[in-house]
PDB file of C-alpha atoms and ligand atoms in Angstrom:
ATOM      1  CA  MET A   1      84.932  93.724  88.210  1.00  0.00           C
ATOM      2  CA  ARG A   2      85.945  95.354  91.411  1.00  0.00           C
ATOM      3  CA  ARG A   3      88.507  94.157  93.146  1.00  0.00           C
ATOM      4  CA  GLY A   4      88.348  92.111  96.576  1.00  0.00           C
ATOM      5  CA  LEU A   5      89.322  93.134  99.945  1.00  0.00           C
ATOM      6  CA  PHE A   6      91.888  91.263 102.383  1.00  0.00           C
ATOM      7  CA  LEU A   7      91.796  91.123 105.858  1.00  0.00           C
ATOM      8  CA  SER A   8      93.367  89.450 108.454  1.00  0.00           C
ATOM      9  CA  LEU A   9      92.457  88.362 112.178  1.00  0.00           C
ATOM     10  CA  GLU A  10      95.271  87.891 114.638  1.00  0.00           C
ATOM     11  CA  GLY A  11      95.833  87.199 118.319  1.00  0.00           C
ATOM     12  CA  ILE A  12      97.277  84.962 120.989  1.00  0.00           C
ATOM     13  CA  ASP A  13      95.947  81.588 121.798  1.00  0.00           C
ATOM     14  CA  GLY A  14      92.713  81.962 123.476  1.00  0.00           C
ATOM     15  CA  SER A  15      91.949  85.749 122.302  1.00  0.00           C
ATOM     16  CA  GLY A  16      88.317  84.645 121.182  1.00  0.00           C
ATOM     17  CA  LYS A  17      89.327  84.710 117.361  1.00  0.00           C
ATOM     18  CA  SER A  18      87.151  81.777 116.704  1.00  0.00           C
ATOM     19  CA  THR A  19      83.980  83.211 118.416  1.00  0.00           C
ATOM     20  CA  GLN A  20      84.631  86.340 116.856  1.00  0.00           C
ATOM     21  CA  LEU A  21      84.843  84.822 113.298  1.00  0.00           C
ATOM     22  CA  ARG A  22      81.541  83.153 113.855  1.00  0.00           C
ATOM     23  CA  HIS A  23      79.542  86.454 114.633  1.00  0.00           C
ATOM     24  CA  LEU A  24      81.488  88.155 111.427  1.00  0.00           C
ATOM     25  CA  VAL A  25      80.539  85.218 109.234  1.00  0.00           C
ATOM     26  CA  ALA A  26      76.825  85.303 110.238  1.00  0.00           C
ATOM     27  CA  ARG A  27      76.785  89.323 109.530  1.00  0.00           C
ATOM     28  CA  LEU A  28      78.659  88.818 106.280  1.00  0.00           C
ATOM     29  CA  GLU A  29      76.114  86.289 105.240  1.00  0.00           C
ATOM     30  CA  ALA A  30      73.164  88.453 106.439  1.00  0.00           C
ATOM     31  CA  GLU A  31      74.707  91.146 104.054  1.00  0.00           C
ATOM     32  CA  ALA A  32      75.248  88.933 101.508  1.00  0.00           C
ATOM     33  CA  ILE A  33      78.901  89.893 100.845  1.00  0.00           C
ATOM     34  CA  PRO A  34      80.687  87.440  98.962  1.00  0.00           C
ATOM     35  CA  HIS A  35      83.488  86.168 101.053  1.00  0.00           C
ATOM     36  CA  LEU A  36      86.388  83.352 101.633  1.00  0.00           C
ATOM     37  CA  ILE A  37      87.331  82.512 105.074  1.00  0.00           C
ATOM     38  CA  ASN A  38      90.812  81.662 105.023  1.00  0.00           C
ATOM     39  CA  ARG A  39      92.245  79.603 108.139  1.00  0.00           C
ATOM     40  CA  GLU A  40      96.253  79.165 108.885  1.00  0.00           C
ATOM     41  CA  PRO A  41      97.212  76.640 109.476  1.00  0.00           C
ATOM     42  CA  GLY A  42      94.891  74.737 107.464  1.00  0.00           C
ATOM     43  CA  GLY A  43      92.276  76.523 104.746  1.00  0.00           C
ATOM     44  CA  SER A  44      92.689  73.726 102.165  1.00  0.00           C
ATOM     45  CA  ALA A  45      93.003  70.332 101.753  1.00  0.00           C
ATOM     46  CA  VAL A  46      96.798  70.434 101.767  1.00  0.00           C
ATOM     47  CA  GLY A  47      96.760  73.118 104.536  1.00  0.00           C
ATOM     48  CA  GLY A  48      94.667  70.542 106.327  1.00  0.00           C
ATOM     49  CA  GLU A  49      97.108  68.205 106.481  1.00  0.00           C
ATOM     50  CA  ILE A  50      99.905  70.414 107.344  1.00  0.00           C
ATOM     51  CA  ARG A  51      97.807  71.514 109.995  1.00  0.00           C
ATOM     52  CA  LYS A  52      97.551  68.253 111.672  1.00  0.00           C
ATOM     53  CA  LEU A  53     101.373  67.894 111.293  1.00  0.00           C
ATOM     54  CA  LEU A  54     102.055  71.001 112.958  1.00  0.00           C
ATOM     55  CA  LEU A  55      99.735  71.012 115.697  1.00  0.00           C
ATOM     56  CA  ASP A  56      99.828  67.164 116.913  1.00  0.00           C
ATOM     57  CA  PRO A  57     101.641  67.520 120.457  1.00  0.00           C
ATOM     58  CA  HIS A  58     103.466  63.972 119.572  1.00  0.00           C
ATOM     59  CA  HIS A  59     105.662  65.349 117.089  1.00  0.00           C
ATOM     60  CA  HIS A  60     108.609  67.023 117.900  1.00  0.00           C
ATOM     61  CA  ILE A  61     109.298  69.478 114.892  1.00  0.00           C
ATOM     62  CA  SER A  62     112.505  71.505 114.679  1.00  0.00           C
ATOM     63  CA  PRO A  63     111.945  75.240 114.558  1.00  0.00           C
ATOM     64  CA  THR A  64     113.215  75.638 111.049  1.00  0.00           C
ATOM     65  CA  ALA A  65     110.688  72.889 109.879  1.00  0.00           C
ATOM     66  CA  GLU A  66     108.048  74.667 111.675  1.00  0.00           C
ATOM     67  CA  LEU A  67     108.646  77.610 110.287  1.00  0.00           C
ATOM     68  CA  LEU A  68     108.664  76.213 106.649  1.00  0.00           C
ATOM     69  CA  LEU A  69     105.782  74.350 107.073  1.00  0.00           C
ATOM     70  CA  TYR A  70     103.620  77.326 108.051  1.00  0.00           C
ATOM     71  CA  PHE A  71     104.679  79.002 104.739  1.00  0.00           C
ATOM     72  CA  ALA A  72     104.262  75.957 102.880  1.00  0.00           C
ATOM     73  CA  ASN A  73     100.699  76.090 103.949  1.00  0.00           C
ATOM     74  CA  ARG A  74     100.401  79.830 103.341  1.00  0.00           C
ATOM     75  CA  ALA A  75     102.161  79.497  99.737  1.00  0.00           C
ATOM     76  CA  GLN A  76      99.366  76.896  98.900  1.00  0.00           C
ATOM     77  CA  ASN A  77      96.216  78.871 100.235  1.00  0.00           C
ATOM     78  CA  VAL A  78      97.391  82.261  98.943  1.00  0.00           C
ATOM     79  CA  ASP A  79      97.827  80.161  95.063  1.00  0.00           C
ATOM     80  CA  GLU A  80      94.621  78.013  95.572  1.00  0.00           C
ATOM     81  CA  GLN A  81      92.083  79.985  97.744  1.00  0.00           C
ATOM     82  CA  ILE A  82      93.080  83.718  98.360  1.00  0.00           C
ATOM     83  CA  ARG A  83      94.297  85.260  95.034  1.00  0.00           C
ATOM     84  CA  PRO A  84      91.110  83.710  93.058  1.00  0.00           C
ATOM     85  CA  ALA A  85      88.948  84.975  95.692  1.00  0.00           C
ATOM     86  CA  LEU A  86      90.093  88.321  95.580  1.00  0.00           C
ATOM     87  CA  GLU A  87      90.099  88.151  91.620  1.00  0.00           C
ATOM     88  CA  GLN A  88      86.585  87.336  91.918  1.00  0.00           C
ATOM     89  CA  GLY A  89      86.050  90.287  94.229  1.00  0.00           C
ATOM     90  CA  LYS A  90      85.327  88.695  97.269  1.00  0.00           C
ATOM     91  CA  LEU A  91      86.190  89.874 100.998  1.00  0.00           C
ATOM     92  CA  VAL A  92      88.899  87.664 102.251  1.00  0.00           C
ATOM     93  CA  LEU A  93      89.590  87.249 105.844  1.00  0.00           C
ATOM     94  CA  SER A  94      92.556  85.243 106.921  1.00  0.00           C
ATOM     95  CA  ASP A  95      91.993  83.607 110.451  1.00  0.00           C
ATOM     96  CA  ARG A  96      96.095  84.150 110.895  1.00  0.00           C
ATOM     97  CA  TYR A  97      98.710  85.165 108.536  1.00  0.00           C
ATOM     98  CA  THR A  98     102.262  86.157 108.377  1.00  0.00           C
ATOM     99  CA  ASP A  99     101.988  88.241 111.505  1.00  0.00           C
ATOM    100  CA  SER A 100     101.382  84.993 113.403  1.00  0.00           C
ATOM    101  CA  THR A 101     104.476  83.654 112.218  1.00  0.00           C
ATOM    102  CA  LEU A 102     106.377  87.005 112.940  1.00  0.00           C
ATOM    103  CA  ALA A 103     105.138  86.644 116.441  1.00  0.00           C
ATOM    104  CA  TYR A 104     105.118  82.805 117.091  1.00  0.00           C
ATOM    105  CA  GLN A 105     108.471  82.229 115.000  1.00  0.00           C
ATOM    106  CA  GLY A 106     110.151  85.117 114.598  1.00  0.00           C
ATOM    107  CA  ALA A 107     109.723  86.332 118.107  1.00  0.00           C
ATOM    108  CA  ALA A 108     108.496  83.794 120.133  1.00  0.00           C
ATOM    109  CA  ARG A 109     111.080  80.767 119.044  1.00  0.00           C
ATOM    110  CA  GLY A 110     113.870  83.669 118.087  1.00  0.00           C
ATOM    111  CA  LEU A 111     114.066  82.728 114.287  1.00  0.00           C
ATOM    112  CA  GLY A 112     114.173  86.400 113.580  1.00  0.00           C
ATOM    113  CA  VAL A 113     111.948  89.170 111.846  1.00  0.00           C
ATOM    114  CA  GLN A 114     114.397  89.227 108.454  1.00  0.00           C
ATOM    115  CA  LEU A 115     113.867  85.355 107.659  1.00  0.00           C
ATOM    116  CA  VAL A 116     110.569  85.501 108.281  1.00  0.00           C
ATOM    117  CA  GLN A 117     110.130  88.317 106.014  1.00  0.00           C
ATOM    118  CA  GLN A 118     112.084  86.611 103.431  1.00  0.00           C
ATOM    119  CA  LEU A 119     110.046  83.527 103.412  1.00  0.00           C
ATOM    120  CA  HIS A 120     107.055  85.819 103.103  1.00  0.00           C
ATOM    121  CA  THR A 121     108.150  87.317  99.959  1.00  0.00           C
ATOM    122  CA  ILE A 122     108.300  83.885  98.483  1.00  0.00           C
ATOM    123  CA  ALA A 123     105.477  82.314  99.730  1.00  0.00           C
ATOM    124  CA  CYS A 124     102.934  85.481  99.649  1.00  0.00           C
ATOM    125  CA  ARG A 125     104.350  87.424  96.352  1.00  0.00           C
ATOM    126  CA  GLY A 126     102.726  90.606  97.285  1.00  0.00           C
ATOM    127  CA  THR A 127      99.231  89.359  98.731  1.00  0.00           C
ATOM    128  CA  GLU A 128      98.903  91.646 101.644  1.00  0.00           C
ATOM    129  CA  PRO A 129      96.310  92.230 104.043  1.00  0.00           C
ATOM    130  CA  GLU A 130      94.768  95.880 103.880  1.00  0.00           C
ATOM    131  CA  LEU A 131      93.605  95.837 107.277  1.00  0.00           C
ATOM    132  CA  THR A 132      94.454  93.458 110.041  1.00  0.00           C
ATOM    133  CA  LEU A 133      92.383  93.227 113.295  1.00  0.00           C
ATOM    134  CA  TYR A 134      94.415  92.303 116.493  1.00  0.00           C
ATOM    135  CA  LEU A 135      92.197  90.899 119.080  1.00  0.00           C
ATOM    136  CA  ARG A 136      94.115  91.944 122.263  1.00  0.00           C
ATOM    137  CA  VAL A 137      93.934  90.100 125.551  1.00  0.00           C
ATOM    138  CA  ARG A 138      96.486  89.736 128.109  1.00  0.00           C
ATOM    139  CA  PRO A 139      98.251  86.470 128.538  1.00  0.00           C
ATOM    140  CA  ALA A 140      96.636  85.753 132.061  1.00  0.00           C
ATOM    141  CA  THR A 141      93.108  85.742 130.569  1.00  0.00           C
ATOM    142  CA  SER A 142      94.089  83.539 127.494  1.00  0.00           C
ATOM    143  CA  GLU A 143      95.620  81.153 130.254  1.00  0.00           C
ATOM    144  CA  GLU A 144      92.644  81.352 132.392  1.00  0.00           C
ATOM    145  CA  ARG A 145      90.137  80.866 129.247  1.00  0.00           C
ATOM    146  CA  MET A 146      92.467  77.957 127.882  1.00  0.00           C
ATOM    147  CA  GLN A 147      93.047  75.994 131.635  1.00  0.00           C
ATOM    148  CA  GLN A 148      90.146  73.851 130.957  1.00  0.00           C
ATOM    149  CA  GLN A 149      90.878  72.298 127.548  1.00  0.00           C
ATOM    150  CA  SER A 150      93.244  69.977 126.033  1.00  0.00           C
ATOM    151  CA  LYS A 151      96.219  71.734 124.413  1.00  0.00           C
ATOM    152  CA  ASP A 152      97.758  71.643 120.900  1.00  0.00           C
ATOM    153  CA  ARG A 153     101.533  71.523 120.434  1.00  0.00           C
ATOM    154  CA  LEU A 154     101.654  75.465 120.306  1.00  0.00           C
ATOM    155  CA  GLU A 155      99.163  75.836 123.133  1.00  0.00           C
ATOM    156  CA  ALA A 156     100.984  73.687 125.409  1.00  0.00           C
ATOM    157  CA  GLU A 157     104.131  75.602 125.070  1.00  0.00           C
ATOM    158  CA  GLY A 158     105.068  77.713 128.283  1.00  0.00           C
ATOM    159  CA  ALA A 159     103.750  80.836 129.874  1.00  0.00           C
ATOM    160  CA  ARG A 160     107.245  82.424 128.645  1.00  0.00           C
ATOM    161  CA  PHE A 161     106.538  81.650 125.046  1.00  0.00           C
ATOM    162  CA  HIS A 162     103.116  83.285 125.150  1.00  0.00           C
ATOM    163  CA  ALA A 163     104.521  86.482 126.948  1.00  0.00           C
ATOM    164  CA  ARG A 164     106.715  86.582 123.873  1.00  0.00           C
ATOM    165  CA  VAL A 165     104.089  86.169 121.311  1.00  0.00           C
ATOM    166  CA  TYR A 166     101.921  88.775 122.967  1.00  0.00           C
ATOM    167  CA  GLU A 167     104.981  91.090 123.369  1.00  0.00           C
ATOM    168  CA  ALA A 168     105.278  90.423 119.243  1.00  0.00           C
ATOM    169  CA  TYR A 169     102.063  91.535 118.713  1.00  0.00           C
ATOM    170  CA  GLU A 170     102.123  94.489 120.628  1.00  0.00           C
ATOM    171  CA  GLN A 171     105.045  95.498 118.885  1.00  0.00           C
ATOM    172  CA  LEU A 172     103.940  94.549 115.521  1.00  0.00           C
ATOM    173  CA  ALA A 173     100.938  97.068 116.365  1.00  0.00           C
ATOM    174  CA  ALA A 174     103.044  99.848 117.385  1.00  0.00           C
ATOM    175  CA  GLN A 175     104.956  99.372 114.202  1.00  0.00           C
ATOM    176  CA  TYR A 176     102.011  99.311 111.666  1.00  0.00           C
ATOM    177  CA  PRO A 177      99.538 101.413 112.953  1.00  0.00           C
ATOM    178  CA  GLY A 178      97.797 102.130 109.589  1.00  0.00           C
ATOM    179  CA  ARG A 179      97.136  98.501 108.698  1.00  0.00           C
ATOM    180  CA  ILE A 180      96.806  97.023 112.444  1.00  0.00           C
ATOM    181  CA  VAL A 181      93.795  98.117 114.344  1.00  0.00           C
ATOM    182  CA  THR A 182      93.636  96.753 118.071  1.00  0.00           C
ATOM    183  CA  VAL A 183      90.302  95.615 119.233  1.00  0.00           C
ATOM    184  CA  ASP A 184      90.102  95.273 123.007  1.00  0.00           C
ATOM    185  CA  GLY A 185      89.208  91.527 123.200  1.00  0.00           C
ATOM    186  CA  GLU A 186      88.424  91.784 127.089  1.00  0.00           C
ATOM    187  CA  ARG A 187      85.152  92.926 126.686  1.00  0.00           C
ATOM    188  CA  ASP A 188      81.810  91.717 126.409  1.00  0.00           C
ATOM    189  CA  GLU A 189      81.491  89.296 123.393  1.00  0.00           C
ATOM    190  CA  ALA A 190      78.710  91.051 121.501  1.00  0.00           C
ATOM    191  CA  VAL A 191      80.195  94.491 122.112  1.00  0.00           C
ATOM    192  CA  ILE A 192      83.603  93.138 120.398  1.00  0.00           C
ATOM    193  CA  ALA A 193      81.444  91.599 117.685  1.00  0.00           C
ATOM    194  CA  ASP A 194      80.092  95.062 116.907  1.00  0.00           C
ATOM    195  CA  ASP A 195      83.152  96.592 116.739  1.00  0.00           C
ATOM    196  CA  ILE A 196      84.522  94.474 114.601  1.00  0.00           C
ATOM    197  CA  TRP A 197      81.639  94.545 112.354  1.00  0.00           C
ATOM    198  CA  ARG A 198      81.987  98.252 111.987  1.00  0.00           C
ATOM    199  CA  LEU A 199      85.559  98.081 111.135  1.00  0.00           C
ATOM    200  CA  VAL A 200      85.061  95.613 108.703  1.00  0.00           C
ATOM    201  CA  ALA A 201      81.724  97.246 106.852  1.00  0.00           C
ATOM    202  CA  ALA A 202      83.403 100.526 106.776  1.00  0.00           C
ATOM    203  CA  ARG A 203      86.427  98.836 104.937  1.00  0.00           C
ATOM    204  CA  TRP A 204      83.986  97.389 102.408  1.00  0.00           C
ATOM    205  CA  GLN A 205      81.996 100.152 101.692  1.00  0.00           C
ATOM    206  CA  ARG A 206      85.132 102.340 101.098  1.00  0.00           C
ATOM    207  CA  ARG A 207      86.312  99.668  98.468  1.00  0.00           C
ATOM    208  CA  ASP A 208      82.775 100.090  96.673  1.00  0.00           C
ATOM    209  CA  SER A 209      83.045 103.917  96.885  1.00  0.00           C
TER     210      SER A 209
HETATM  211  P1  TMP B   1      94.811  78.560 115.738  1.00  0.00           P
HETATM  212  O1  TMP B   1      94.501  78.031 117.130  1.00  0.00           O
HETATM  213  O2  TMP B   1      94.600  79.761 115.492  1.00  0.00           O
HETATM  214  O3  TMP B   1      93.725  77.602 114.679  1.00  0.00           O
HETATM  215  O4  TMP B   1      96.211  78.367 115.082  1.00  0.00           O
HETATM  216  C1  TMP B   1      96.861  77.063 115.676  1.00  0.00           C
HETATM  217  C2  TMP B   1      98.559  77.673 116.394  1.00  0.00           C
HETATM  218  O5  TMP B   1      99.294  77.859 115.136  1.00  0.00           O
HETATM  219  C3  TMP B   1      98.333  78.653 117.324  1.00  0.00           C
HETATM  220  O6  TMP B   1      98.965  78.305 118.199  1.00  0.00           O
HETATM  221  C4  TMP B   1      99.133  79.771 116.693  1.00  0.00           C
HETATM  222  C5  TMP B   1     100.168  79.138 115.632  1.00  0.00           C
HETATM  223  N1  TMP B   1     100.723  79.439 114.404  1.00  0.00           N
HETATM  224  C6  TMP B   1     102.025  79.808 114.559  1.00  0.00           C
HETATM  225  O7  TMP B   1     102.759  79.246 115.335  1.00  0.00           O
HETATM  226  N2  TMP B   1     102.790  80.210 113.380  1.00  0.00           N
HETATM  227  C7  TMP B   1     101.975  80.548 112.158  1.00  0.00           C
HETATM  228  O8  TMP B   1     102.613  81.298 111.092  1.00  0.00           O
HETATM  229  C8  TMP B   1     100.475  80.561 112.168  1.00  0.00           C
HETATM  230  C9  TMP B   1      99.609  81.075 111.235  1.00  0.00           C
HETATM  231  C10 TMP B   1      99.826  79.853 113.311  1.00  0.00           C
END
């Protein structure tokens, strides 16, 4: 059996990830490409419980506890969801993965890249995305988009926190140009969806050849 393909989708809050994920899933289904969508936080029964803990605005979670909870969620999903799906030859798309932890906990919370990388090694055991789609929107655009909705614990962090997350994503994209492809998220929804589909379909076909 052919090996699967592991992709991840990243971006700041309000980048339009959820909308683009819906478009992508519709295309994967139309093309009958076997796939698994992994979501972090969330993505499994245990992950769902961790997600509730992490995003509840009533909780005061210490930065280190927050970091470990994201990785506990990821370790569970790698073992229970991601690896088995890749072994079955599926396309696995993770809605957020360790780049999120590097940006939010490593950079914005100030816990540092090294600590995040160490935990990544333990939790993910070499399960790395081959391609990461970074949906880029400016913090001002994200702020505007999120103004109307009630905010979860991370979304409720201030503008400076979100600016740091944005800067970290920009740095990651510059640091890993072979893996991270930046997709301009400020354009028309359908144009972005076409772009993302082109990138994903090309990778999937290349794996077949
Ligand atoms: P979501 O809105 O994409 O579902 O993500 C929920 C929040 O969790 C979002 O504000 C980003 C944050 N997050 C981290 O802070 N670190 C992580 O490792 C992940 C996966 C998400």
